mmCIF file of C-alpha atoms and ligand atoms in Angstrom:
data_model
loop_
_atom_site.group_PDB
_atom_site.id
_atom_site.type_symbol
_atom_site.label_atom_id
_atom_site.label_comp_id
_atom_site.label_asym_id
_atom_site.label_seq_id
_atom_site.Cartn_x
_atom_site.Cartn_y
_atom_site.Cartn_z
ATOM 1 C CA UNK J 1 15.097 0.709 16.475
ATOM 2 C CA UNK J 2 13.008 -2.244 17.914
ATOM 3 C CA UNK J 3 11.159 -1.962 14.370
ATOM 4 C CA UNK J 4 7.516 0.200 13.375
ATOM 5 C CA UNK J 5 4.327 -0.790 14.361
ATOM 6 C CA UNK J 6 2.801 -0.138 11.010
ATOM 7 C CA UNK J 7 1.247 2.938 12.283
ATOM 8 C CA UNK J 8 1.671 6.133 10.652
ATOM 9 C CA UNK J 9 0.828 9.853 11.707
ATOM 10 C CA UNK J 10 -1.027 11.480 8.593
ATOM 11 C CA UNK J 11 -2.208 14.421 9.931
ATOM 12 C CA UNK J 12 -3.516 16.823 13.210
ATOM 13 C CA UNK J 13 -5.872 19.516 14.532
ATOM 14 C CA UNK J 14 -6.890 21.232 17.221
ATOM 15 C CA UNK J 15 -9.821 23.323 18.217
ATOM 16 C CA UNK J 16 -10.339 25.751 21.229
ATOM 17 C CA UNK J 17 -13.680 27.235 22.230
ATOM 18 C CA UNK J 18 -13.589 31.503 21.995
ATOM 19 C CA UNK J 19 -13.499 32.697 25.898
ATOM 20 C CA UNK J 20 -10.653 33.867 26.990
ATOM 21 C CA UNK J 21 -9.522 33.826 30.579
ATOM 22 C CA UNK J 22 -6.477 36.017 31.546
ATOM 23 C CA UNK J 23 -4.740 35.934 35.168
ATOM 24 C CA UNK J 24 -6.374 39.335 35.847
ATOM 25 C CA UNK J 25 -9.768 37.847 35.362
ATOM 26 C CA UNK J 26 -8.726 35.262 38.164
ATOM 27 C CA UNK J 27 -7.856 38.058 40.287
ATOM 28 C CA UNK J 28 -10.595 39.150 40.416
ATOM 29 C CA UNK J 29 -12.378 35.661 41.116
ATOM 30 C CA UNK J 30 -9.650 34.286 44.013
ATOM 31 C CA UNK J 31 -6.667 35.564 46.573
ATOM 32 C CA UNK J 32 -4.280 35.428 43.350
ATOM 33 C CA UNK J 33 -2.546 37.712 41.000
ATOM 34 C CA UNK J 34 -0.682 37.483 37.212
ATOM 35 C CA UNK J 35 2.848 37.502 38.880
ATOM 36 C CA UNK J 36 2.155 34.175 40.862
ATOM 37 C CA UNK J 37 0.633 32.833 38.344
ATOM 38 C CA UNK J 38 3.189 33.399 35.636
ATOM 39 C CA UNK J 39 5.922 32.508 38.388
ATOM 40 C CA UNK J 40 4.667 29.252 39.627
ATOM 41 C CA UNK J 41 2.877 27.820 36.054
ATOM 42 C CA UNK J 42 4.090 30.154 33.173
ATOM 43 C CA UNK J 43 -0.026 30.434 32.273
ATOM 44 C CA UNK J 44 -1.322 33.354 30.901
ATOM 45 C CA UNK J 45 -4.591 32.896 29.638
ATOM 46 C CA UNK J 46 -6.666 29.995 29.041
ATOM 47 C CA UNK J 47 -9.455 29.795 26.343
ATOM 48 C CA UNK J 48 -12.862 28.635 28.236
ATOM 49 C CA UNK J 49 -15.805 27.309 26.230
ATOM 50 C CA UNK J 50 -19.350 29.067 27.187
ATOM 51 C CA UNK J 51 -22.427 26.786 28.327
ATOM 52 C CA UNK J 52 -23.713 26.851 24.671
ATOM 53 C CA UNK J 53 -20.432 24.973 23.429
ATOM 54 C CA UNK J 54 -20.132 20.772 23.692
ATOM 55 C CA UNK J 55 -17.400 19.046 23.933
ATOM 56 C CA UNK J 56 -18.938 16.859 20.720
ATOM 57 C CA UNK J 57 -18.528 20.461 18.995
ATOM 58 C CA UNK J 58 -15.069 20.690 20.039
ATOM 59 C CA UNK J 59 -14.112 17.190 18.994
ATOM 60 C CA UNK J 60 -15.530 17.759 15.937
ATOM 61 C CA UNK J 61 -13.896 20.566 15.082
ATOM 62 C CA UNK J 62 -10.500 19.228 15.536
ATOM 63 C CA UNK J 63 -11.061 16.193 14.245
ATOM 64 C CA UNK J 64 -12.155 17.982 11.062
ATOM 65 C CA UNK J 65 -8.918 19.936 10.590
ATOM 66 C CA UNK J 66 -6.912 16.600 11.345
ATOM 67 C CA UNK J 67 -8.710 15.128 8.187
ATOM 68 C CA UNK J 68 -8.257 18.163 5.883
ATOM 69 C CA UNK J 69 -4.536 17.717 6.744
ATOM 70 C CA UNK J 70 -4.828 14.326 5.622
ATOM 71 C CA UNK J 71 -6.293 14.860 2.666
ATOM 72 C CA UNK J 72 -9.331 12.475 4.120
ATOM 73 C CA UNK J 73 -12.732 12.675 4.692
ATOM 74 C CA UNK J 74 -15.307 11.451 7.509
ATOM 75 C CA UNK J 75 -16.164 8.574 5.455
ATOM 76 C CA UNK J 76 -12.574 6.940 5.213
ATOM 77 C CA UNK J 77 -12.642 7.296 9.396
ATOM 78 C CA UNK J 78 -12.267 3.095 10.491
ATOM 79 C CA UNK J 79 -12.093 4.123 14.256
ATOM 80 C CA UNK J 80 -12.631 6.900 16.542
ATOM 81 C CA UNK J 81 -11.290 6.678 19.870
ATOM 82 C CA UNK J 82 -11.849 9.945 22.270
ATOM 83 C CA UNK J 83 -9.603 10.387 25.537
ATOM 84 C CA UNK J 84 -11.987 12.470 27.407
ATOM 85 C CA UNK J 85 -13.178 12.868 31.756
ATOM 86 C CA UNK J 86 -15.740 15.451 30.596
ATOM 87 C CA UNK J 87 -17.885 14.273 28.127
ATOM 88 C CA UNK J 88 -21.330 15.220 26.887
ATOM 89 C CA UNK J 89 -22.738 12.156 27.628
ATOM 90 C CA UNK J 90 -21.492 9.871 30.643
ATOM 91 C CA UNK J 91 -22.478 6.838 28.508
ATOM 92 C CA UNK J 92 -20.407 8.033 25.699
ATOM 93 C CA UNK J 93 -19.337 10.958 23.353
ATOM 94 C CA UNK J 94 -17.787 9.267 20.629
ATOM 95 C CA UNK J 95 -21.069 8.112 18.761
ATOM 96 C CA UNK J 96 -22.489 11.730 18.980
ATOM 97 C CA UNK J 97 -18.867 12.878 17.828
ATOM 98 C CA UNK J 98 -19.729 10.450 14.851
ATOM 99 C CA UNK J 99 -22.945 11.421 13.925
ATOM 100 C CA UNK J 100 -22.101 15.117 13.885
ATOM 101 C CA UNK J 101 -19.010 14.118 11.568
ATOM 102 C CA UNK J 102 -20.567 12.017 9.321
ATOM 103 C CA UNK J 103 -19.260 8.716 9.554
ATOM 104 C CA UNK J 104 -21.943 5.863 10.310
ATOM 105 C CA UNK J 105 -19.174 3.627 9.141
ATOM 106 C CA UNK J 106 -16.689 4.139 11.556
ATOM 107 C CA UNK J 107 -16.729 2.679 15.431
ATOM 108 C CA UNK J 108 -15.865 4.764 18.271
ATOM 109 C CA UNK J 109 -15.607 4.831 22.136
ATOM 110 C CA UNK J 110 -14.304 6.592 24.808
ATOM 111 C CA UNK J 111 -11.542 6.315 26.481
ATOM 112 C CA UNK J 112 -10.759 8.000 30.115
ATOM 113 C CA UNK J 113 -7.390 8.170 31.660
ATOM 114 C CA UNK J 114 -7.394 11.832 32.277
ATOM 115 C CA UNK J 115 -4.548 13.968 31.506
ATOM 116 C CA UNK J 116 -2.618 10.891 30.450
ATOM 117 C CA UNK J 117 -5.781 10.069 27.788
ATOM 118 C CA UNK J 118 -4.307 11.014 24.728
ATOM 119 C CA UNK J 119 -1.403 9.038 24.581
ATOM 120 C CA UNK J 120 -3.561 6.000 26.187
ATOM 121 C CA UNK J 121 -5.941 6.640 23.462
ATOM 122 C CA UNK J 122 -2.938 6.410 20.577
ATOM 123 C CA UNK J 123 -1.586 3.433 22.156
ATOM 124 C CA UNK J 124 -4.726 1.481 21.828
ATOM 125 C CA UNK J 125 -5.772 3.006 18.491
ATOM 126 C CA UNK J 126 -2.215 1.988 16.965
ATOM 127 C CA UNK J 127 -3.446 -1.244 18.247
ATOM 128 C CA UNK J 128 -6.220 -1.855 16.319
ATOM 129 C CA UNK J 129 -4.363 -0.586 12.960
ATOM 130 C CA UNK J 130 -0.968 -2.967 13.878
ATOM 131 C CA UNK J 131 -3.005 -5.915 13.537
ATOM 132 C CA UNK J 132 -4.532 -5.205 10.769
ATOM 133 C CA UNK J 133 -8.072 -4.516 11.964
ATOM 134 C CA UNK J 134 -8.804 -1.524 10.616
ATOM 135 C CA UNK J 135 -6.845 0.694 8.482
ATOM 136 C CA UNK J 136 -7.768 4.809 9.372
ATOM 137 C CA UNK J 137 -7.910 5.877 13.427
ATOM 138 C CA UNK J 138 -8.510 9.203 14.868
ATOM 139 C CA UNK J 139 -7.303 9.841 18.251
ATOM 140 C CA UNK J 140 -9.174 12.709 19.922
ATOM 141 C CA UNK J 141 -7.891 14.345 23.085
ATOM 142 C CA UNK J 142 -10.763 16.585 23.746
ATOM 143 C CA UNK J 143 -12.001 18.724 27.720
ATOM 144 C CA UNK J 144 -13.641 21.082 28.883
ATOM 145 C CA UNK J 145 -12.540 21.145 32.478
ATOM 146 C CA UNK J 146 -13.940 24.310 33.120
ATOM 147 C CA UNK J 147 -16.912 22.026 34.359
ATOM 148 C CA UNK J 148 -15.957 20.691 36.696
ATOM 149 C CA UNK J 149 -12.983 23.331 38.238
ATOM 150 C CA UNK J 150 -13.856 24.813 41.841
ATOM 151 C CA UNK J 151 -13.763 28.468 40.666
ATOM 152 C CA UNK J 152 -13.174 29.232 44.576
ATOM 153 C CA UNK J 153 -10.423 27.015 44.845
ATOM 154 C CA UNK J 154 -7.040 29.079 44.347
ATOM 155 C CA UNK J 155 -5.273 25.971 43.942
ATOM 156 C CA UNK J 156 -6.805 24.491 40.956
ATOM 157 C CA UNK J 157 -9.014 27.326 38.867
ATOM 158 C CA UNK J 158 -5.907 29.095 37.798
ATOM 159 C CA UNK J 159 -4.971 26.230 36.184
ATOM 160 C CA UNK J 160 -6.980 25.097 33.620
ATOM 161 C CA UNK J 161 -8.341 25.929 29.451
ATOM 162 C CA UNK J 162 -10.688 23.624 27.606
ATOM 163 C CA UNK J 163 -9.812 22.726 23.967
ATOM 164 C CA UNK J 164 -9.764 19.403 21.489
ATOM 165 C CA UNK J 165 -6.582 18.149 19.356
ATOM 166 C CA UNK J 166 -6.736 14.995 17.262
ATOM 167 C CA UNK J 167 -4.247 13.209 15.373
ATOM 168 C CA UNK J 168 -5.092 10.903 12.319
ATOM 169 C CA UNK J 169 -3.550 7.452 12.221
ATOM 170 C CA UNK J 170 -3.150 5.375 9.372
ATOM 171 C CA UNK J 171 -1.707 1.055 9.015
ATOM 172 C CA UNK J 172 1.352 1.269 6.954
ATOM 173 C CA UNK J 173 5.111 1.193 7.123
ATOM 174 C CA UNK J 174 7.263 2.446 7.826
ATOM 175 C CA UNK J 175 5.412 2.827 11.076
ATOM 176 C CA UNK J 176 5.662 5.931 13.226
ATOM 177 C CA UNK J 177 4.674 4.483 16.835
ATOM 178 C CA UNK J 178 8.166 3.248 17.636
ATOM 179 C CA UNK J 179 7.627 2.432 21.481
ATOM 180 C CA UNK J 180 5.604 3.211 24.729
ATOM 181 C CA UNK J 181 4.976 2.493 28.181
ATOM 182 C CA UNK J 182 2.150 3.116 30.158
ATOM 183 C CA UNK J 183 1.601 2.784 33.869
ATOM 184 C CA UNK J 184 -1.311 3.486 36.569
ATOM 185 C CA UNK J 185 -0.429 4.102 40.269
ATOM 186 C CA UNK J 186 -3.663 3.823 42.312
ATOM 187 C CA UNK J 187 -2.573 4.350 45.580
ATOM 188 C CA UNK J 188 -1.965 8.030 45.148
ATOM 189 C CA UNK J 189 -5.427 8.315 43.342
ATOM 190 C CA UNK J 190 -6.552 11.048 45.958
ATOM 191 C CA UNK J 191 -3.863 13.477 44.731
ATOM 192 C CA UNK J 192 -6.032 14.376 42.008
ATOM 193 C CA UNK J 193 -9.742 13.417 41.757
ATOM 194 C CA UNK J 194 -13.327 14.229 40.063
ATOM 195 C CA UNK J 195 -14.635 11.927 41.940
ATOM 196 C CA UNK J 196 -18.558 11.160 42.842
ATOM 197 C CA UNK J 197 -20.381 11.449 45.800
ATOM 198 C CA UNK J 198 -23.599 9.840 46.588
ATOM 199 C CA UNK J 199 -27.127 10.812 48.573
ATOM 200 C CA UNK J 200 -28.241 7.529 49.877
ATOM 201 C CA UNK J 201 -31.617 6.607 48.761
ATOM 202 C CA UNK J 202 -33.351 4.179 50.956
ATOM 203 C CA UNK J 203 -35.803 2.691 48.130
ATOM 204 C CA UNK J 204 -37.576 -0.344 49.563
ATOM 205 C CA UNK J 205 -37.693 -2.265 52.701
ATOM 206 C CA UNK J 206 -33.420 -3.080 53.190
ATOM 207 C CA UNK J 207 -33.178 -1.965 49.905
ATOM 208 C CA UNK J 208 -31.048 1.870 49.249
ATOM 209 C CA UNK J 209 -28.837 3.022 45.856
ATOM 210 C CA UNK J 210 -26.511 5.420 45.829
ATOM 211 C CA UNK J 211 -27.578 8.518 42.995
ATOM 212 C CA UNK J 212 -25.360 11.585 43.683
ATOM 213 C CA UNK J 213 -23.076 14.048 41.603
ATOM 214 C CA UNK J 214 -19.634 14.387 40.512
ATOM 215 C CA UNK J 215 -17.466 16.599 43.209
ATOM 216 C CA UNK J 216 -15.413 19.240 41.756
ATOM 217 C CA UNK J 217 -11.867 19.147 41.244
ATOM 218 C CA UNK J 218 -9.881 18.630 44.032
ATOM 219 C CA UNK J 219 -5.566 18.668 43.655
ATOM 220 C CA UNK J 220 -2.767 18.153 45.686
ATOM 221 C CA UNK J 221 -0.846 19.874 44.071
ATOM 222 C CA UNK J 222 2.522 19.461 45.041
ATOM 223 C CA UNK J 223 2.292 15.593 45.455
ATOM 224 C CA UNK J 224 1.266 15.578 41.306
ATOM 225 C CA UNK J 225 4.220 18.070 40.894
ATOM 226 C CA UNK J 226 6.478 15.728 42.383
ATOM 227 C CA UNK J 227 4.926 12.677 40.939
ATOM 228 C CA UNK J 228 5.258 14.405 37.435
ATOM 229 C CA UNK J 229 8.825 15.188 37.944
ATOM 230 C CA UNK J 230 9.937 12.254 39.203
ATOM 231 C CA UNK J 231 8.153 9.490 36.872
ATOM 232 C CA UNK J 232 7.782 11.292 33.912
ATOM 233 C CA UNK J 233 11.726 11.372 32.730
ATOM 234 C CA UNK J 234 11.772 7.855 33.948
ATOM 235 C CA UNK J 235 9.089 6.481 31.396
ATOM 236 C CA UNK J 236 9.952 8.676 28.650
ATOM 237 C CA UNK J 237 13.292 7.023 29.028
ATOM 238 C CA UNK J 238 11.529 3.007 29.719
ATOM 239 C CA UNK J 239 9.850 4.126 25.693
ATOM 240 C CA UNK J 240 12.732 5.356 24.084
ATOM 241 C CA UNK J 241 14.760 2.035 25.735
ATOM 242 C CA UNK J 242 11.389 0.031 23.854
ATOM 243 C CA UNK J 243 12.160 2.312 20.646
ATOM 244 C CA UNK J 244 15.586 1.814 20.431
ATOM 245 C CA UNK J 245 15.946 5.650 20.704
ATOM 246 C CA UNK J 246 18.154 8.053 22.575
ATOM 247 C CA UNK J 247 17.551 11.260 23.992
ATOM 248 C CA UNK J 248 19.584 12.816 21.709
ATOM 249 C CA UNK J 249 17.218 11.672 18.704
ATOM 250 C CA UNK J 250 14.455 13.245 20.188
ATOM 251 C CA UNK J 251 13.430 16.035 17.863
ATOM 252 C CA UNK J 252 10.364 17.593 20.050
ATOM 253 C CA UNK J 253 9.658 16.636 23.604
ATOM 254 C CA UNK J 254 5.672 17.056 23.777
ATOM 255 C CA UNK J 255 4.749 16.579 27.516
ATOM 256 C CA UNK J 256 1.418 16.852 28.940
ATOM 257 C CA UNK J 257 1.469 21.335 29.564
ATOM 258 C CA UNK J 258 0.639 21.218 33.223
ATOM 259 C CA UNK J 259 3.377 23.629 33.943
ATOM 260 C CA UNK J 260 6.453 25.376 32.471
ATOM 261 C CA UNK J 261 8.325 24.405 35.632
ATOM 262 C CA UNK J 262 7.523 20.883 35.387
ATOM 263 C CA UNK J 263 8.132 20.969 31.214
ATOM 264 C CA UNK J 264 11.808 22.465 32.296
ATOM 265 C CA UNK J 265 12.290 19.813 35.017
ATOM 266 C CA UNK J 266 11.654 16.964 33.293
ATOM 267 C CA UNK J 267 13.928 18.449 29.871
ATOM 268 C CA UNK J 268 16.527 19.249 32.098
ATOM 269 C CA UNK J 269 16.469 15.512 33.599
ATOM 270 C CA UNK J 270 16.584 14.190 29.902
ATOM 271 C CA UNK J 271 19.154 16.648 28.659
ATOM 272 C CA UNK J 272 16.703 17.486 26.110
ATOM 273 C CA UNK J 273 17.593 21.189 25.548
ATOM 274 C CA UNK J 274 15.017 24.341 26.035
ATOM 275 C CA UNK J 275 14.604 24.337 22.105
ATOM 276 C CA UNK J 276 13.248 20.883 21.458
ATOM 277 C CA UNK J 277 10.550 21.229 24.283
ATOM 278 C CA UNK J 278 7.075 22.768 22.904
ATOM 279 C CA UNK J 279 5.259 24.608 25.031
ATOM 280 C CA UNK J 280 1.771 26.328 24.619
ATOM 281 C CA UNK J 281 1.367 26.458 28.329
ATOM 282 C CA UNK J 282 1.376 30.414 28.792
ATOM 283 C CA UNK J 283 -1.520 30.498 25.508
ATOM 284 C CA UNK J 284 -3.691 27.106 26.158
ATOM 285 C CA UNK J 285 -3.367 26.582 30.433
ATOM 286 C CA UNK J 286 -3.551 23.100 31.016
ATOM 287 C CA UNK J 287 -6.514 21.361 29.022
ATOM 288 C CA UNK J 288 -6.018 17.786 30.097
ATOM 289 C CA UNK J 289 -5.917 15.291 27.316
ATOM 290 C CA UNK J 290 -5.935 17.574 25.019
ATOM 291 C CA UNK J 291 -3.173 19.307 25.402
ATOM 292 C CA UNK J 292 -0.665 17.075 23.745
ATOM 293 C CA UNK J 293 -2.313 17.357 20.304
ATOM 294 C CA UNK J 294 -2.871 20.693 20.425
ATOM 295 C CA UNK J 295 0.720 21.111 21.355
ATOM 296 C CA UNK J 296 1.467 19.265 18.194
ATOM 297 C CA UNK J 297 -1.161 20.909 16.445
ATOM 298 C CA UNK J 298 0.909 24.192 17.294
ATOM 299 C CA UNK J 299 4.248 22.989 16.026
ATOM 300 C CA UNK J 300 2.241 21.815 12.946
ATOM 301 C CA UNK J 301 1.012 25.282 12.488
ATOM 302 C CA UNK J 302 4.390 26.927 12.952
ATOM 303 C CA UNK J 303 5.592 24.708 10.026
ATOM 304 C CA UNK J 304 8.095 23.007 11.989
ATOM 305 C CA UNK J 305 6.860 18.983 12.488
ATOM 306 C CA UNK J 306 8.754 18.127 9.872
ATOM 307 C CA UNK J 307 8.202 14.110 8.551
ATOM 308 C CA UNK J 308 10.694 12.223 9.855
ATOM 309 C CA UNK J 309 11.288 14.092 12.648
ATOM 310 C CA UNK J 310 11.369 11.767 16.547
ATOM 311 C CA UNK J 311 8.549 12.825 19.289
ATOM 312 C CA UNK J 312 8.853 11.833 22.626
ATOM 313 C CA UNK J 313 4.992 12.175 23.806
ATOM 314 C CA UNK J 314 3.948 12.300 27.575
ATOM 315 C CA UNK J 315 1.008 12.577 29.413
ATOM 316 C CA UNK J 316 0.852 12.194 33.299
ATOM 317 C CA UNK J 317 -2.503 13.359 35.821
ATOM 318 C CA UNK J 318 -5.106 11.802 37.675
ATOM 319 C CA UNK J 319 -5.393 8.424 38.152
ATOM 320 C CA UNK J 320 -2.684 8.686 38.694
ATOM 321 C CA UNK J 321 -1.892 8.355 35.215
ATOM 322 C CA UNK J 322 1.456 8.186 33.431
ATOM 323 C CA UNK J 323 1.890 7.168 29.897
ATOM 324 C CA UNK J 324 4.784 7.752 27.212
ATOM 325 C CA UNK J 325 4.848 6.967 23.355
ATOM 326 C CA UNK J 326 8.246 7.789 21.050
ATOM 327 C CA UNK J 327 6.825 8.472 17.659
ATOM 328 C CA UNK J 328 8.114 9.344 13.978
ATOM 329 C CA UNK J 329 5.687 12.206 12.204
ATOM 330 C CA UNK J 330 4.340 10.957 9.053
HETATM 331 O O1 UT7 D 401 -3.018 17.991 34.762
HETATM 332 C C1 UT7 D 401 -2.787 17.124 35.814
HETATM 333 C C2 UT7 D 401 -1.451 17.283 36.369
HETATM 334 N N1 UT7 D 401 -1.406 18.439 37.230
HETATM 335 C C3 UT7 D 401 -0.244 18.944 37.579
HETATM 336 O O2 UT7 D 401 0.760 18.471 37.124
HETATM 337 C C4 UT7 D 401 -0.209 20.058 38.596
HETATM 338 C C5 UT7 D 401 1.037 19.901 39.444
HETATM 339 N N2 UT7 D 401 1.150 20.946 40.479
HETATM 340 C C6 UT7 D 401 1.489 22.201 40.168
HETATM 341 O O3 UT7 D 401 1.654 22.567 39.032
HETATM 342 C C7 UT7 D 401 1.760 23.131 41.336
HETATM 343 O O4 UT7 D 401 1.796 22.391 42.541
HETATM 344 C C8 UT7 D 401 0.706 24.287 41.475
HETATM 345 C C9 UT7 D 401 0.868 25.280 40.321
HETATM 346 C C10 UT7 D 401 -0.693 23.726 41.496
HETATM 347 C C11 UT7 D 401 0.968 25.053 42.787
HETATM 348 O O5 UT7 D 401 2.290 25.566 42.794
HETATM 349 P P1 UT7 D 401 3.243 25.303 44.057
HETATM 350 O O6 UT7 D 401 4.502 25.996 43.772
HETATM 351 O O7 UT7 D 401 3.300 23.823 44.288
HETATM 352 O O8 UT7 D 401 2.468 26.045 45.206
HETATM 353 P P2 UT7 D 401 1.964 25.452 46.608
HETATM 354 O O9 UT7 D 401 0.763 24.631 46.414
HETATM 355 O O10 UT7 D 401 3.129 24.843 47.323
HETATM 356 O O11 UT7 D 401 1.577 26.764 47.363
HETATM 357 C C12 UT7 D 401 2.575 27.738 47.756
HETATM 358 C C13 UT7 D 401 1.856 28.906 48.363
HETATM 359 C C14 UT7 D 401 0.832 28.527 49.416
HETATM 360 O O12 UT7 D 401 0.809 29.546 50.401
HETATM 361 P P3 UT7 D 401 1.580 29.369 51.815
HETATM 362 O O13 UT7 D 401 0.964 28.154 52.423
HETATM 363 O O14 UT7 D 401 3.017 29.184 51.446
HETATM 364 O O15 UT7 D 401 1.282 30.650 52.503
HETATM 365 C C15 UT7 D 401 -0.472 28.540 48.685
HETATM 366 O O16 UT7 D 401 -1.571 28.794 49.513
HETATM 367 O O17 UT7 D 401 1.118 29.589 47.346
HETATM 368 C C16 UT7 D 401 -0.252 29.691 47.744
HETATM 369 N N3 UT7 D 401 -1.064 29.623 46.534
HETATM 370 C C17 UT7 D 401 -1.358 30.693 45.794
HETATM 371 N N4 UT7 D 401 -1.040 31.985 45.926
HETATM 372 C C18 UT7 D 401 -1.493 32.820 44.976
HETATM 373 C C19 UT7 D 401 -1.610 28.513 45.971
HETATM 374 N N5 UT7 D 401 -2.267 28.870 44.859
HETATM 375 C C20 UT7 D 401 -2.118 30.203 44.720
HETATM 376 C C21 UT7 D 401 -2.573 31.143 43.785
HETATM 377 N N6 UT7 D 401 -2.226 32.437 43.944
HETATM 378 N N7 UT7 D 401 -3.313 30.770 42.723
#
């Protein structure tokens, strides 16, 4: 091993609003049926929060559960960072995530890099607690894309669930963030956007700002499938290199749950075998940056993250987004 970066994982949650939406339901909204579905993404149903639900609620929630597994409360919170492209408040969620908590001690922000936000969001939280900075973090991972999804769209409803999972970080060796690597690529930004569109306003004389709205999701799909396929192996392999890991140490391989086919792919490529790989994509659909915690969430509920035991964390999406983190639970 390269060595710790006095970060370790103390404890996770998840939350996931009631609403359930099965492949018959989208049926009956698009040109689509169950068999496709299950065939081309492995999703089942996804759990869809109702216009009465926030994503602060969500947050909350999960971030609550993370704590009780702790053994911590809101007041021992240093940091909260929240990897989130849907929040509440465009100028920020984590301060009303804060409030509702409990925890005018603790400083927060968000933190967008879509379905690659989570493990951004770890990577700079672990920050913060190497150098000595502060000593608790939560990470949040928390969206409700049901938004923003183009119910009409075919391509993209089918795919989606909203939900929160956070994990709570604490300074302290050994440490459990044992290497990463992150990495943007730009250029292929229009595979996958939310993007806004403005209305011109002419205001005075020469004078005209842009207000407008957010667009819904729009996906090419198969370019982010092959992106995902391709790069994902390769920088879960640059952060195990970093983390003087191998493969074969690798415990659980938590990826970003886009797709099963895309979970196989990339655990074939790896030789990580079927076993090893969670997967809540048939339960959860794919809710963005939260997905990885509540993956891990899952496996902590199963009673089977054991401490000690080697993640190999991915997220990959929009952006387009790629990041990887090798971690040792507790
Ligand atoms: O979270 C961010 C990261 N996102 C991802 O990683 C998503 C990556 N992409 C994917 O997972 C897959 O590309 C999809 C699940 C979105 C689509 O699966 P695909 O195997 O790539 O299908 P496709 O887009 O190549 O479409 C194949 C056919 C097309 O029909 P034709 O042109 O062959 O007649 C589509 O129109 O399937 C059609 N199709 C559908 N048919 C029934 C597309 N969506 C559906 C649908 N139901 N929902």
């Amino acid at each position: 091993m390269l060595g710790s970066q006095g970060v370790r994982f103390v404890g996770v949650g998840g939350a996931l609003p009631d609403g359930r939406l099965t492949n018959d339901h989208l049926a009956q909204l698009v040109d689509t049926n169950d068999e496709w579905i299950r065939t081309r993404t492995g999703m089942q149903q996804r759990a869809l929060a109702g216009p009465e639900v926030t994503l602060t609620q969500l947050a909350v929630s999960a971030v609550r559960q993370a704590l009780g597994a702790a053994g911590l409360e809101p007041s021992q919170i240093d940091l909260l960072v929240l990897a989130t492209s849907t929040p509440d408040d465009l100028f920020g969620t984590a301060s009303l995530v804060l409030a509702e908590l409990g925890a005018p001690q603790a400083v927060g922000f968000d933190l967008t890099a879509a379905c690659s936000g989570f493990v951004f969001g770890l990577v700079t939280a672990s920050q913060f607690l190497a150098t000595g900075a502060y000593r608790t973090a939560v990470v949040v991972g928390a969206d409700m894309l049901s938004r923003w999804v183009d119910w009409t769209d075919r391509g993209t409803c089918i795919l989606f669930g909203d939900g929160a999972g956070a994990v709570v970080l604490q300074a302290g060796d050994p440490g459990g963030l044992l290497g990463f690597a992150l990495h943007n690529d730009g250029p292929q930004n229009s595979c996958l956007t939310l993007r806004f569109q403005p209305s011109p306003r002419p205001l005075v004389e020469d004078l005209t700002v842009g207000p407008g709205q957010f667009q819904p999701i729009a996906m090419q799909g198969q370019k982010v499938y092959q992106f995902a396929v391709r790069q994902v192996p390769e920088i879960i392999e640059k952060a195990l290199f970093r983390a003087g890991c191998t493969q074969d140490q690798v415990d659980w391989l938590i990826l970003h749950q886009a797709n099963q086919r895309i979970l196989d792919a990339v655990a074939e490529r790896l030789g990580i075998p079927p076993e090893r790989v969670v997967s809540t994509v048939a339960e959860h659909g794919n809710t963005s940056a939260a997905s990885i915690p509540l993956a891990l969430e899952h496996l902590a509920a199963a009673g089977r993250l054991q401490p000690g035991q080697v993640l190999a964390l991915a997220g990959f999406g929009a952006g387009l987004t790629l990041g990887a983190a090798i971690c040792r639970w507790g």
